[in-house]
Amino acid sequence: MTQIGRADKLIKMEQLIKQDFSMRPLRLDSLEIFEDVVRCGGFRAAAIGRGVSSSAISQSISVLEEALGIRLLNRTTRSVAPTEAGERLLARLRPALHDIRTAIDDLNQLRERPSGTVRINAPGPAADHVLCPVAFEFMEVYPDINVEIISDAAIIDIVEQGFDAGVRFGKQLAQDMIAMPLGPALRYAIVASPDYLRNRSRPESPRDLLLHDCIRRRFPGGTMVTWTFEKDGDQVEITPKGRLTLSSAHQERQAALSGSGIAHLFEDYVRDDIEKGRVIELLPDWKKKLPSWYLYYPSKRHTSAAVRLFLEYIRNRKWTSDI
């Protein structure tokens, strides 16, 4: 082949390469959309979060897969899950996207009114009685900061799921997390309605509860909640018996009010009911003092300006027994 022929061939190859990449552009925002789809578990949920249509999200993913030349998501009529290639991309993508968001968010330090979003994962009781009231106060102070609270009792990886912080009972945390108390120490109350107790003897010790119809709770992982008591150094733990098993404190309170049995609830849920006589507290001298809720966040991750302000607000707050 002559030198001119080789040059012509190189020019043609270069044109083909340019043509190929011009047909398959790679948009950086499509990478963020891909992460949203996986985190939200589907196109529709991601679309709602971004304020666009599901078809727009689907089209962005298709363009991204075409640009990369590989399938990133397995799609069924009911779910969307990353392929092996998608998992590998996510592992590298999440830290990079977090760094980009943080770099942009750091400009908040130069604003008179900081903005941004704080995403927190918390069990229902913590969200209901501690986290939500604090978040409402915080948003009054910082009107341009958004707060998203997801109630979930399951133990999750908050970094992997895209949360800035989480809430758990006591210090049940991974080693790479920083924790701070969120609210005062906790206590459970054992309660039943006057109707339930009308024709029944009241328990005088925790073991007497085994003779009653107790309202049981099952954790998301399947474990049944046990009831723990303490008095004068004597600790008693029982596995309650009963016909009704529920999965949330709100349901247990409703069941107790209806006379369906004896409930085991945080005091915050039934304090007003006790004061107004809707339920009667049992075994009050057997209350065991428990750890507080803890807010935790990654120690090896640069937090955004909005998150730093929220954490500082928590540190400086004065807690009382009633929030």
PDB file of N, CA and C in Angstrom, residues 205-243:
ATOM      1  N   SER A 205     -46.657  -8.289  88.050  1.00  0.00           N
ATOM      2  CA  SER A 205     -45.247  -8.460  87.673  1.00  0.00           C
ATOM      3  C   SER A 205     -45.193  -8.728  86.176  1.00  0.00           C
ATOM      4  N   PRO A 206     -44.020  -8.525  85.560  1.00  0.00           N
ATOM      5  CA  PRO A 206     -43.914  -8.773  84.118  1.00  0.00           C
ATOM      6  C   PRO A 206     -44.344 -10.177  83.701  1.00  0.00           C
ATOM      7  N   ARG A 207     -44.079 -11.174  84.533  1.00  0.00           N
ATOM      8  CA  ARG A 207     -44.429 -12.555  84.161  1.00  0.00           C
ATOM      9  C   ARG A 207     -45.938 -12.759  84.114  1.00  0.00           C
ATOM     10  N   ASP A 208     -46.690 -11.934  84.835  1.00  0.00           N
ATOM     11  CA  ASP A 208     -48.153 -12.026  84.776  1.00  0.00           C
ATOM     12  C   ASP A 208     -48.685 -11.680  83.383  1.00  0.00           C
ATOM     13  N   LEU A 209     -47.878 -10.944  82.601  1.00  0.00           N
ATOM     14  CA  LEU A 209     -48.307 -10.578  81.250  1.00  0.00           C
ATOM     15  C   LEU A 209     -48.478 -11.811  80.360  1.00  0.00           C
ATOM     16  N   LEU A 210     -47.792 -12.893  80.706  1.00  0.00           N
ATOM     17  CA  LEU A 210     -47.892 -14.112  79.909  1.00  0.00           C
ATOM     18  C   LEU A 210     -49.285 -14.736  79.993  1.00  0.00           C
ATOM     19  N   LEU A 211     -50.081 -14.283  80.972  1.00  0.00           N
ATOM     20  CA  LEU A 211     -51.446 -14.770  81.119  1.00  0.00           C
ATOM     21  C   LEU A 211     -52.450 -13.880  80.385  1.00  0.00           C
ATOM     22  N   HIS A 212     -51.935 -12.838  79.742  1.00  0.00           N
ATOM     23  CA  HIS A 212     -52.805 -11.878  79.060  1.00  0.00           C
ATOM     24  C   HIS A 212     -52.639 -11.959  77.541  1.00  0.00           C
ATOM     25  N   ASP A 213     -53.592 -11.307  76.862  1.00  0.00           N
ATOM     26  CA  ASP A 213     -53.550 -11.201  75.404  1.00  0.00           C
ATOM     27  C   ASP A 213     -52.727  -9.956  75.059  1.00  0.00           C
ATOM     28  N   CYS A 214     -51.473 -10.155  74.717  1.00  0.00           N
ATOM     29  CA  CYS A 214     -50.570  -9.034  74.416  1.00  0.00           C
ATOM     30  C   CYS A 214     -50.534  -8.751  72.916  1.00  0.00           C
ATOM     31  N   ILE A 215     -50.312  -7.505  72.590  1.00  0.00           N
ATOM     32  CA  ILE A 215     -50.199  -7.087  71.188  1.00  0.00           C
ATOM     33  C   ILE A 215     -48.730  -7.172  70.817  1.00  0.00           C
ATOM     34  N   ARG A 216     -48.406  -8.079  69.952  1.00  0.00           N
ATOM     35  CA  ARG A 216     -47.014  -8.343  69.615  1.00  0.00           C
ATOM     36  C   ARG A 216     -46.586  -7.538  68.390  1.00  0.00           C
ATOM     37  N   ARG A 217     -45.261  -7.358  68.263  1.00  0.00           N
ATOM     38  CA  ARG A 217     -44.727  -6.676  67.072  1.00  0.00           C
ATOM     39  C   ARG A 217     -43.620  -7.511  66.457  1.00  0.00           C
ATOM     40  N   ARG A 218     -43.635  -7.512  65.118  1.00  0.00           N
ATOM     41  CA  ARG A 218     -42.586  -8.215  64.378  1.00  0.00           C
ATOM     42  C   ARG A 218     -41.768  -7.199  63.583  1.00  0.00           C
ATOM     43  N   PHE A 219     -40.431  -7.294  63.691  1.00  0.00           N
ATOM     44  CA  PHE A 219     -39.545  -6.424  62.921  1.00  0.00           C
ATOM     45  C   PHE A 219     -39.592  -6.804  61.445  1.00  0.00           C
ATOM     46  N   PRO A 220     -39.168  -5.880  60.543  1.00  0.00           N
ATOM     47  CA  PRO A 220     -39.171  -6.186  59.108  1.00  0.00           C
ATOM     48  C   PRO A 220     -38.382  -7.448  58.756  1.00  0.00           C
ATOM     49  N   GLY A 221     -37.320  -7.733  59.515  1.00  0.00           N
ATOM     50  CA  GLY A 221     -36.519  -8.918  59.231  1.00  0.00           C
ATOM     51  C   GLY A 221     -37.149 -10.210  59.708  1.00  0.00           C
ATOM     52  N   GLY A 222     -38.273 -10.120  60.434  1.00  0.00           N
ATOM     53  CA  GLY A 222     -38.972 -11.308  60.883  1.00  0.00           C
ATOM     54  C   GLY A 222     -38.862 -11.589  62.369  1.00  0.00           C
ATOM     55  N   THR A 223     -37.949 -10.912  63.068  1.00  0.00           N
ATOM     56  CA  THR A 223     -37.761 -11.149  64.501  1.00  0.00           C
ATOM     57  C   THR A 223     -38.923 -10.587  65.306  1.00  0.00           C
ATOM     58  N   MET A 224     -39.360 -11.339  66.317  1.00  0.00           N
ATOM     59  CA  MET A 224     -40.425 -10.885  67.199  1.00  0.00           C
ATOM     60  C   MET A 224     -39.827 -10.059  68.340  1.00  0.00           C
ATOM     61  N   VAL A 225     -40.458  -8.949  68.650  1.00  0.00           N
ATOM     62  CA  VAL A 225     -39.968  -8.059  69.701  1.00  0.00           C
ATOM     63  C   VAL A 225     -40.204  -8.687  71.075  1.00  0.00           C
ATOM     64  N   THR A 226     -39.167  -8.676  71.908  1.00  0.00           N
ATOM     65  CA  THR A 226     -39.308  -9.114  73.299  1.00  0.00           C
ATOM     66  C   THR A 226     -39.499  -7.885  74.191  1.00  0.00           C
ATOM     67  N   TRP A 227     -40.083  -8.093  75.376  1.00  0.00           N
ATOM     68  CA  TRP A 227     -40.338  -7.006  76.308  1.00  0.00           C
ATOM     69  C   TRP A 227     -39.388  -7.145  77.495  1.00  0.00           C
ATOM     70  N   THR A 228     -38.661  -6.062  77.818  1.00  0.00           N
ATOM     71  CA  THR A 228     -37.663  -6.092  78.881  1.00  0.00           C
ATOM     72  C   THR A 228     -38.063  -5.144  80.014  1.00  0.00           C
ATOM     73  N   PHE A 229     -37.879  -5.601  81.253  1.00  0.00           N
ATOM     74  CA  PHE A 229     -38.265  -4.826  82.435  1.00  0.00           C
ATOM     75  C   PHE A 229     -37.125  -4.817  83.448  1.00  0.00           C
ATOM     76  N   GLU A 230     -37.165  -3.809  84.346  1.00  0.00           N
ATOM     77  CA  GLU A 230     -36.136  -3.715  85.390  1.00  0.00           C
ATOM     78  C   GLU A 230     -36.723  -3.049  86.627  1.00  0.00           C
ATOM     79  N   LYS A 231     -36.391  -3.619  87.805  1.00  0.00           N
ATOM     80  CA  LYS A 231     -36.836  -3.036  89.069  1.00  0.00           C
ATOM     81  C   LYS A 231     -35.879  -3.464  90.174  1.00  0.00           C
ATOM     82  N   ASP A 232     -35.309  -2.485  90.850  1.00  0.00           N
ATOM     83  CA  ASP A 232     -34.393  -2.756  91.978  1.00  0.00           C
ATOM     84  C   ASP A 232     -33.286  -3.731  91.579  1.00  0.00           C
ATOM     85  N   GLY A 233     -32.748  -3.553  90.384  1.00  0.00           N
ATOM     86  CA  GLY A 233     -31.660  -4.401  89.923  1.00  0.00           C
ATOM     87  C   GLY A 233     -32.096  -5.729  89.333  1.00  0.00           C
ATOM     88  N   ASP A 234     -33.372  -6.038  89.416  1.00  0.00           N
ATOM     89  CA  ASP A 234     -33.893  -7.296  88.867  1.00  0.00           C
ATOM     90  C   ASP A 234     -34.382  -7.047  87.442  1.00  0.00           C
ATOM     91  N   GLN A 235     -33.820  -7.771  86.482  1.00  0.00           N
ATOM     92  CA  GLN A 235     -34.214  -7.631  85.089  1.00  0.00           C
ATOM     93  C   GLN A 235     -35.003  -8.848  84.640  1.00  0.00           C
ATOM     94  N   VAL A 236     -36.078  -8.596  83.913  1.00  0.00           N
ATOM     95  CA  VAL A 236     -36.943  -9.669  83.399  1.00  0.00           C
ATOM     96  C   VAL A 236     -37.194  -9.403  81.922  1.00  0.00           C
ATOM     97  N   GLU A 237     -37.071 -10.443  81.121  1.00  0.00           N
ATOM     98  CA  GLU A 237     -37.385 -10.351  79.692  1.00  0.00           C
ATOM     99  C   GLU A 237     -38.401 -11.426  79.347  1.00  0.00           C
ATOM    100  N   ILE A 238     -39.467 -11.029  78.668  1.00  0.00           N
ATOM    101  CA  ILE A 238     -40.483 -12.000  78.276  1.00  0.00           C
ATOM    102  C   ILE A 238     -40.743 -11.917  76.777  1.00  0.00           C
ATOM    103  N   THR A 239     -41.204 -13.017  76.223  1.00  0.00           N
ATOM    104  CA  THR A 239     -41.698 -13.039  74.846  1.00  0.00           C
ATOM    105  C   THR A 239     -43.207 -13.063  74.939  1.00  0.00           C
ATOM    106  N   PRO A 240     -43.868 -11.934  74.639  1.00  0.00           N
ATOM    107  CA  PRO A 240     -45.309 -11.846  74.871  1.00  0.00           C
ATOM    108  C   PRO A 240     -46.101 -12.821  73.996  1.00  0.00           C
ATOM    109  N   LYS A 241     -47.268 -13.193  74.513  1.00  0.00           N
ATOM    110  CA  LYS A 241     -48.177 -14.053  73.765  1.00  0.00           C
ATOM    111  C   LYS A 241     -49.435 -13.263  73.436  1.00  0.00           C
ATOM    112  N   GLY A 242     -50.015 -13.553  72.296  1.00  0.00           N
ATOM    113  CA  GLY A 242     -51.231 -12.846  71.916  1.00  0.00           C
ATOM    114  C   GLY A 242     -51.688 -13.226  70.526  1.00  0.00           C
ATOM    115  N   ARG A 243     -52.921 -12.893  70.221  1.00  0.00           N
ATOM    116  CA  ARG A 243     -53.492 -13.255  68.924  1.00  0.00           C
ATOM    117  C   ARG A 243     -53.155 -12.255  67.840  1.00  0.00           C
TER     118      ARG A 243
END
